[in-house]
Tab-separated table of C-alpha atoms and ligand atoms in Angstrom:
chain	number	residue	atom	x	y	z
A	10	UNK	CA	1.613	16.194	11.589
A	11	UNK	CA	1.255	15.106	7.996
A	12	UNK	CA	-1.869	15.012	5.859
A	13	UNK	CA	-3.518	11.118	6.043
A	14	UNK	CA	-3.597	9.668	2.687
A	15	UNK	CA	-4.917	6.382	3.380
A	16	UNK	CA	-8.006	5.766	5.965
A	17	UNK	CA	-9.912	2.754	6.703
A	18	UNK	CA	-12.662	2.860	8.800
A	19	UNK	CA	-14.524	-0.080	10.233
A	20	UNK	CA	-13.626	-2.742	7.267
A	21	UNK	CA	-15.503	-5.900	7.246
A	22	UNK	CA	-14.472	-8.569	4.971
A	23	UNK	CA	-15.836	-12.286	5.469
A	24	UNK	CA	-14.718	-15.223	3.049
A	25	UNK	CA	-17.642	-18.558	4.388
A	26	UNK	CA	-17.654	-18.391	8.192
A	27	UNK	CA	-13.999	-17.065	8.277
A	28	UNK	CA	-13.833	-12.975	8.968
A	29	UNK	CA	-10.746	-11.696	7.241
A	30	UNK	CA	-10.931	-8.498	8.079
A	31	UNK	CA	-13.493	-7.524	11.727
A	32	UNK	CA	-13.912	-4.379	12.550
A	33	UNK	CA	-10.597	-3.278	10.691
A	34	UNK	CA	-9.548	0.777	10.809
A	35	UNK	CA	-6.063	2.383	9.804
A	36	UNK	CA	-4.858	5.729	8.943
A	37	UNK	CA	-1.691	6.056	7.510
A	38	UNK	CA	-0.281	9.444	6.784
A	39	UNK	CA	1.819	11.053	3.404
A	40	UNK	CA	5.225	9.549	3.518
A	41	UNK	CA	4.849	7.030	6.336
A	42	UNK	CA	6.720	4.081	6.186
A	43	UNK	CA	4.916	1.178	8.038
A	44	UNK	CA	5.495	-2.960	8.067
A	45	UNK	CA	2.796	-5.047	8.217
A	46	UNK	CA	3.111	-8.243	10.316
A	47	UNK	CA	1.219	-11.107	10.926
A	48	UNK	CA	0.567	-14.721	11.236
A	49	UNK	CA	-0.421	-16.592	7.724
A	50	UNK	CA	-4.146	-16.120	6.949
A	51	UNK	CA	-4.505	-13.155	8.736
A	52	UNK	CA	-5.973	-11.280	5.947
A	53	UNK	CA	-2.442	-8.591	5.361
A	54	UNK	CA	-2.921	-9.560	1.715
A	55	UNK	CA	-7.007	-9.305	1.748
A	56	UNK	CA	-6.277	-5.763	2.516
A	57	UNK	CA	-3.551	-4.942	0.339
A	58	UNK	CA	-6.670	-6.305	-2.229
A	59	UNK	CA	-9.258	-3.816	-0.797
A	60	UNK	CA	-7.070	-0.673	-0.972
A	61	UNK	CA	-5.881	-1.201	-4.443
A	62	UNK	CA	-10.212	-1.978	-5.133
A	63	UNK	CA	-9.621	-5.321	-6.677
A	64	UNK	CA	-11.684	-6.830	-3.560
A	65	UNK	CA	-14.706	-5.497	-2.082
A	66	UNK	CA	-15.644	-4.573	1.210
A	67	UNK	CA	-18.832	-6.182	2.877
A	68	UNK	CA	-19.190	-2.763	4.789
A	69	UNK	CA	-16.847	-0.130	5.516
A	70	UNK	CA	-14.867	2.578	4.174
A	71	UNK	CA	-11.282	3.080	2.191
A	72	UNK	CA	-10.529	6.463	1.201
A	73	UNK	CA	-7.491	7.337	-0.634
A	74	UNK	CA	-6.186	10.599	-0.453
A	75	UNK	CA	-9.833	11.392	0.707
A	76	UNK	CA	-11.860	10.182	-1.834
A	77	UNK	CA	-13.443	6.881	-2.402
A	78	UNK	CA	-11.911	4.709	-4.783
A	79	UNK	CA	-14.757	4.829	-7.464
A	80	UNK	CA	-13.811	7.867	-8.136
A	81	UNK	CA	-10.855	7.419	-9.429
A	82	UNK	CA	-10.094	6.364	-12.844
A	83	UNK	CA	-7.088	3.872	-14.055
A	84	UNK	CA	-4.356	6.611	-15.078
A	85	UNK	CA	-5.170	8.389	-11.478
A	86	UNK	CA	-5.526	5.821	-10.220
A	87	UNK	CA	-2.028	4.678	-11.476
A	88	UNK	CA	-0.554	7.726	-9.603
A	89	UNK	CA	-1.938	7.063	-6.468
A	90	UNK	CA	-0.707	3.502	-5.866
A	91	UNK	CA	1.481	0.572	-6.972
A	92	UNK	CA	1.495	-2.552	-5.799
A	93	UNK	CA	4.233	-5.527	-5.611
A	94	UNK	CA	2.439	-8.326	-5.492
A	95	UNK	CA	3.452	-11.041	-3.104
A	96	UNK	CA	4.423	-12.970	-6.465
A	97	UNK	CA	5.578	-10.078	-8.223
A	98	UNK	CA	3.970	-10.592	-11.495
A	99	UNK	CA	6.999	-10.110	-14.044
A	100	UNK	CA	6.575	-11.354	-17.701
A	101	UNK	CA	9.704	-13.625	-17.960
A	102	UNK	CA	9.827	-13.959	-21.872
A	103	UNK	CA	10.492	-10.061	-21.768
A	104	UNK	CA	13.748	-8.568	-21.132
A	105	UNK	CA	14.387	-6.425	-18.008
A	106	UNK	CA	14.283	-2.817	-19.451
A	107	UNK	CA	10.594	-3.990	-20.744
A	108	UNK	CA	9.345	-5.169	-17.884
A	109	UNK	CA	10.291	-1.876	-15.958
A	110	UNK	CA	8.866	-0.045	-18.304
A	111	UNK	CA	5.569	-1.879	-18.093
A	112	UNK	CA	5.036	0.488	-14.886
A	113	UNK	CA	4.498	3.309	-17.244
A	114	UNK	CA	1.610	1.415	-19.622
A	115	UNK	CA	-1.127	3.902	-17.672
A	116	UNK	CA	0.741	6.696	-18.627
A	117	UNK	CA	0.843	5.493	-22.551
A	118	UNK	CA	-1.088	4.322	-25.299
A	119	UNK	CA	-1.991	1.375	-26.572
A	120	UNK	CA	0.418	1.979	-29.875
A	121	UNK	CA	2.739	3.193	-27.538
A	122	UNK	CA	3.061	0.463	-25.051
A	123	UNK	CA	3.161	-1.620	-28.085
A	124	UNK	CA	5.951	-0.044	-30.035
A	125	UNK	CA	8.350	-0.414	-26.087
A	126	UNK	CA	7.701	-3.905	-26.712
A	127	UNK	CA	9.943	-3.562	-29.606
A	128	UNK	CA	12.506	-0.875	-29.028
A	129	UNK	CA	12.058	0.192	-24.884
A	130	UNK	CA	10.949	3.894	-25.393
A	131	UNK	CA	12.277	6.224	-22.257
A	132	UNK	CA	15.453	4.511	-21.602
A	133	UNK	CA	16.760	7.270	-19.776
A	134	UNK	CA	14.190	6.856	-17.532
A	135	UNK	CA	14.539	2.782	-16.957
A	136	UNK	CA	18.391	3.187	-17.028
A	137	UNK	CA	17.723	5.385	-13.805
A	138	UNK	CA	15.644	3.664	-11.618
A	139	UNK	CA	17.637	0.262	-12.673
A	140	UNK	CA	20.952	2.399	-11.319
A	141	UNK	CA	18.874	2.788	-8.399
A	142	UNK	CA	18.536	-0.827	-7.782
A	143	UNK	CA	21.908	-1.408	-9.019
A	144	UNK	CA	20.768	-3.808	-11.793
A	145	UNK	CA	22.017	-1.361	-14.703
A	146	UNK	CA	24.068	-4.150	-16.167
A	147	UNK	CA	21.121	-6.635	-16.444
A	148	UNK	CA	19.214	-4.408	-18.760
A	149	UNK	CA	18.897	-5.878	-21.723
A	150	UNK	CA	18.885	-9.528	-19.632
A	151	UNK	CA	15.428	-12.111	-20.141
A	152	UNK	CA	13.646	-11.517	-17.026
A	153	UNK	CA	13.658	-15.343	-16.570
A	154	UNK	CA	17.459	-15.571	-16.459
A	155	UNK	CA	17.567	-13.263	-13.094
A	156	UNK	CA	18.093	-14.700	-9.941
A	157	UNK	CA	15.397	-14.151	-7.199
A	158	UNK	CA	16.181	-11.017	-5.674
A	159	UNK	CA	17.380	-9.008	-8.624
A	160	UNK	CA	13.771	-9.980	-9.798
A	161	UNK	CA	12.408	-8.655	-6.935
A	162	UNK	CA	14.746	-5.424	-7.679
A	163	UNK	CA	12.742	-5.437	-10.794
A	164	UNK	CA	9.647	-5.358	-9.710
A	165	UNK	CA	10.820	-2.517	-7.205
A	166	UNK	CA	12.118	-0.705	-10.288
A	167	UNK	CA	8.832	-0.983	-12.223
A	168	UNK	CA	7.159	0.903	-9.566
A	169	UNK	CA	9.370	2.976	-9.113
A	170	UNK	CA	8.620	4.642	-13.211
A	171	UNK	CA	5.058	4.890	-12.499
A	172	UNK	CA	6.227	6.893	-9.666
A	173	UNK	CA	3.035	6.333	-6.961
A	174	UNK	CA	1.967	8.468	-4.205
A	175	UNK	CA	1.881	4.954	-2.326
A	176	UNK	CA	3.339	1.810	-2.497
A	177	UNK	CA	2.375	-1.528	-2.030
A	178	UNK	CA	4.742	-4.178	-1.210
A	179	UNK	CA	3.089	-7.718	-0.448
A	180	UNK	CA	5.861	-9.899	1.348
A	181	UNK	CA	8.794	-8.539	-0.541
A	182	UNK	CA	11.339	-10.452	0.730
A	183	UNK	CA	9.821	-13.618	0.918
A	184	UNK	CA	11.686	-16.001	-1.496
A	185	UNK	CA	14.910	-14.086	-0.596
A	186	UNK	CA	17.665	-15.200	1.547
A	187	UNK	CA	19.183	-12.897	5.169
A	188	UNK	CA	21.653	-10.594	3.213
A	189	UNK	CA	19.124	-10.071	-0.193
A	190	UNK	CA	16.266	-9.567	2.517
A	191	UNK	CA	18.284	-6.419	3.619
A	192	UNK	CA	19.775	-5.220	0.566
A	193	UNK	CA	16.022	-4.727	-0.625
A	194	UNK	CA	14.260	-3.533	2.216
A	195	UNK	CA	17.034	-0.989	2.410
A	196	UNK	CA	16.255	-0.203	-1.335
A	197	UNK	CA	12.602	-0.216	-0.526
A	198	UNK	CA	12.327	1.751	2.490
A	199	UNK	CA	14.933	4.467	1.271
A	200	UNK	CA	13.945	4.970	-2.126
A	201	UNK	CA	10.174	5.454	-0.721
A	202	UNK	CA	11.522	7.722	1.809
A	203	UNK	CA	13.936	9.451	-0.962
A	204	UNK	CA	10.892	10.518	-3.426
A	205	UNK	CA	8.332	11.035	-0.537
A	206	UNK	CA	6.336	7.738	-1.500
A	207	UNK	CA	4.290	6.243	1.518
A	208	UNK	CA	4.906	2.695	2.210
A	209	UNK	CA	3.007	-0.003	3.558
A	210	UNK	CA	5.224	-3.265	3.511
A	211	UNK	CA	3.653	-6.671	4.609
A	212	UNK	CA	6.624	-8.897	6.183
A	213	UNK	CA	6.836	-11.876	8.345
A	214	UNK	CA	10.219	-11.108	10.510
A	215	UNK	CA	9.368	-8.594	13.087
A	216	UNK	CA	13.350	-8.142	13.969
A	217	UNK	CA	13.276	-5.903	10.013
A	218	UNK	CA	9.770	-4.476	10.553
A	219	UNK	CA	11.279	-2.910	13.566
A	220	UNK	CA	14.369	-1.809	12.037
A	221	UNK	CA	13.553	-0.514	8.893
A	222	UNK	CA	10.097	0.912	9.049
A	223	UNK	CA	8.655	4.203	10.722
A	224	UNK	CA	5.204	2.596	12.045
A	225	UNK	CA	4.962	-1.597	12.834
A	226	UNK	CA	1.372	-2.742	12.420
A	227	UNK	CA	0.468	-6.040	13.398
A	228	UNK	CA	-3.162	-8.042	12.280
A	229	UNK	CA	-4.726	-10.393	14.358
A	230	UNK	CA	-7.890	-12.577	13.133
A	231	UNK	CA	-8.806	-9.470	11.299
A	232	UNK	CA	-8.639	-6.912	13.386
A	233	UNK	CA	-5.875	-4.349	14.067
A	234	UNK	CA	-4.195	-5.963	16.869
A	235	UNK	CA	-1.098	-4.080	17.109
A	236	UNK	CA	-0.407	-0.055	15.882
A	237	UNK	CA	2.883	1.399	17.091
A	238	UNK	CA	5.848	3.839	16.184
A	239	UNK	CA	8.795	1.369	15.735
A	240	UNK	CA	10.354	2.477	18.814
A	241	UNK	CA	7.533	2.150	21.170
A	242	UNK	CA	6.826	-1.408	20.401
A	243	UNK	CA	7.503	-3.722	23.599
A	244	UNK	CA	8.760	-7.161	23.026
A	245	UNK	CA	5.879	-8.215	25.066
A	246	UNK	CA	3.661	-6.983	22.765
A	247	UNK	CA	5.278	-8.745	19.811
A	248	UNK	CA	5.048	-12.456	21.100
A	249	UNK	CA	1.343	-11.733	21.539
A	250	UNK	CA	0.995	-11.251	18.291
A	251	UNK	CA	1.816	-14.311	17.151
A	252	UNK	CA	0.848	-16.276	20.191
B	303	ATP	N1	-10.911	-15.194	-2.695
B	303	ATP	C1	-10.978	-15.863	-1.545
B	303	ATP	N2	-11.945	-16.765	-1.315
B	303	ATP	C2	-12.047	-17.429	-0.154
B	303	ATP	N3	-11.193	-17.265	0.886
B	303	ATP	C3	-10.203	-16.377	0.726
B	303	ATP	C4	-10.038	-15.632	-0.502
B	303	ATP	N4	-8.956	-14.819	-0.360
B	303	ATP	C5	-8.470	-15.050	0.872
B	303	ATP	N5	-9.208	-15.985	1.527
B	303	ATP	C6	-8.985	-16.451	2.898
B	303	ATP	O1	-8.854	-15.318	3.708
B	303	ATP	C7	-7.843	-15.509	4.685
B	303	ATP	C8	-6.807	-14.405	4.608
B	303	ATP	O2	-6.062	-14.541	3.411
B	303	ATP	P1	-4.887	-13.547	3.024
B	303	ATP	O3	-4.349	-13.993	1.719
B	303	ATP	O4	-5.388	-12.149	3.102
B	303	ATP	O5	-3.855	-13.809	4.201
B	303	ATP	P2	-2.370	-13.271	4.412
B	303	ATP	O6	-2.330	-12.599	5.729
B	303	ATP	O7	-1.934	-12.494	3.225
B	303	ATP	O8	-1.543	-14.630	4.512
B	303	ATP	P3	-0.002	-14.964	4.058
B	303	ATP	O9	0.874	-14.409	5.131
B	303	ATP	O10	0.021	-16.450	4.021
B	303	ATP	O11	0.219	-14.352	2.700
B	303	ATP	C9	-7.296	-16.906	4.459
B	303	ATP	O12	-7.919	-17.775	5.363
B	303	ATP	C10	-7.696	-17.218	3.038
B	303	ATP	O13	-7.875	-18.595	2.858
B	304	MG	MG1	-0.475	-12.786	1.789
């Protein structure tokens, strides 16, 4: 079996009276894809928060690649994860090629990142991954004049240059229609699984949780209600979850 890269252990998170996250573990291993379902307000984005270390725990434990958080600084940090957030955080006044390259500002400097702004350095790179997402033609396109889903393919592609151990994806397909939905979760799970990054997808159809991911895991009022290889999952077990 593989080496565990992320583990929780016994996260508490409580927002008020509410408890986000009660009781919470999870280990996922290197190179796992796994979808995250759930019913609104069950914390899947609360969590996302507390592995990436912008939110912190009440008590409990997130180690990445078995060391605490803390411990890492931003460029490592950089390496270890990216995130797509569940709005995905793309500067519209830019074009596309600069807003791809924005995954790479931990690697550069300041000057650096500020000189792309003018002429995109490492277009060989960005030209690549935008192949990848078959958006190779929208290059040089303002971010604002893309459609939904080919921004979504953008934000794929800007993770996909600062090249992360893991990856992040808060409701990717959530402003996207049936045949986008699959077109990216077929560019997100298989690019992930073609450079070896781990995955750990939050989605709110359990019919493409199933069918594209290794691992389904389901929340419940904060705790870890469901935690299954795809094809062991029972349908019973599914319409508990969001019972
Ligand atoms: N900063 C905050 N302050 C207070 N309450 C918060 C905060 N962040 C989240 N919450 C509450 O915590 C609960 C879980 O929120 P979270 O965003 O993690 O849910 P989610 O599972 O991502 O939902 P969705 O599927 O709608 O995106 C919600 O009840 C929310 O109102
Ligand atoms: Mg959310």
């Amino acid at each position: 079996m593989g080496k565990e890269i992320i583990q929780i252990e016994h996260a508490y998170k409580q927002y008020g009276e509410k408890k986000v996250l009660d009781d919470f573990s999870l280990n996922i291993e290197k190179g796992e894809t796994i979808a995250m379902i759930g019913s609104s307000g069950t914390g899947k984005t609360t969590l996302f928060n507390v592995i990436t270390g912008t939110v912190s725990l009440d008590s409990g434990t997130v180690l990445i690649d078995g060391k605490e958080e803390s411990t890492y600084n931003r460029k490592t940090m950089a390496k270890k994860l990216g995130m797509m957030t569940q709005k995905f955080d793309l500067v519209n006044e830019l074009s596309v090629i600069n807003n791809v390259l924005a995954g790479r500002l931990a690697d550069w400097g300041f000057l650096k990142s500020l000189i792309s702004l003018v002429h995109p350095l490492e277009k060989v790179l960005a030209t690549e991954v935008l192949e990848q997402v078959n958006l190779e033609d929208k290059m040089y396109e303002k971010t604002a004049n893309l459609s939904g889903g080919e921004q979504q393919r953008v934000a794929l592609a800007r993770v996909l240059v600062q090249n992360p151990e893991i990856l992040l994806a808060d409701e990717p397909i959530a402003s996207l229609d049936p045949a986008l939905s699959e077109t990216v979760l077929q560019m997100l799970t298989g690019l992930t699984k073609e450079h070896g990054i781990t995955l750990l997808c939050s989605l709110h159809s359990v019919e493409y949780a199933v069918r594209y991911f290794d691992r389904v895991v389901g929340l419940k009022d904060g705790k870890l209600f469901l935690n299954c290889k795809t094809e062991e999952i029972s349908k019973e077990q599914l319409e508990e979850l969001y019972r």
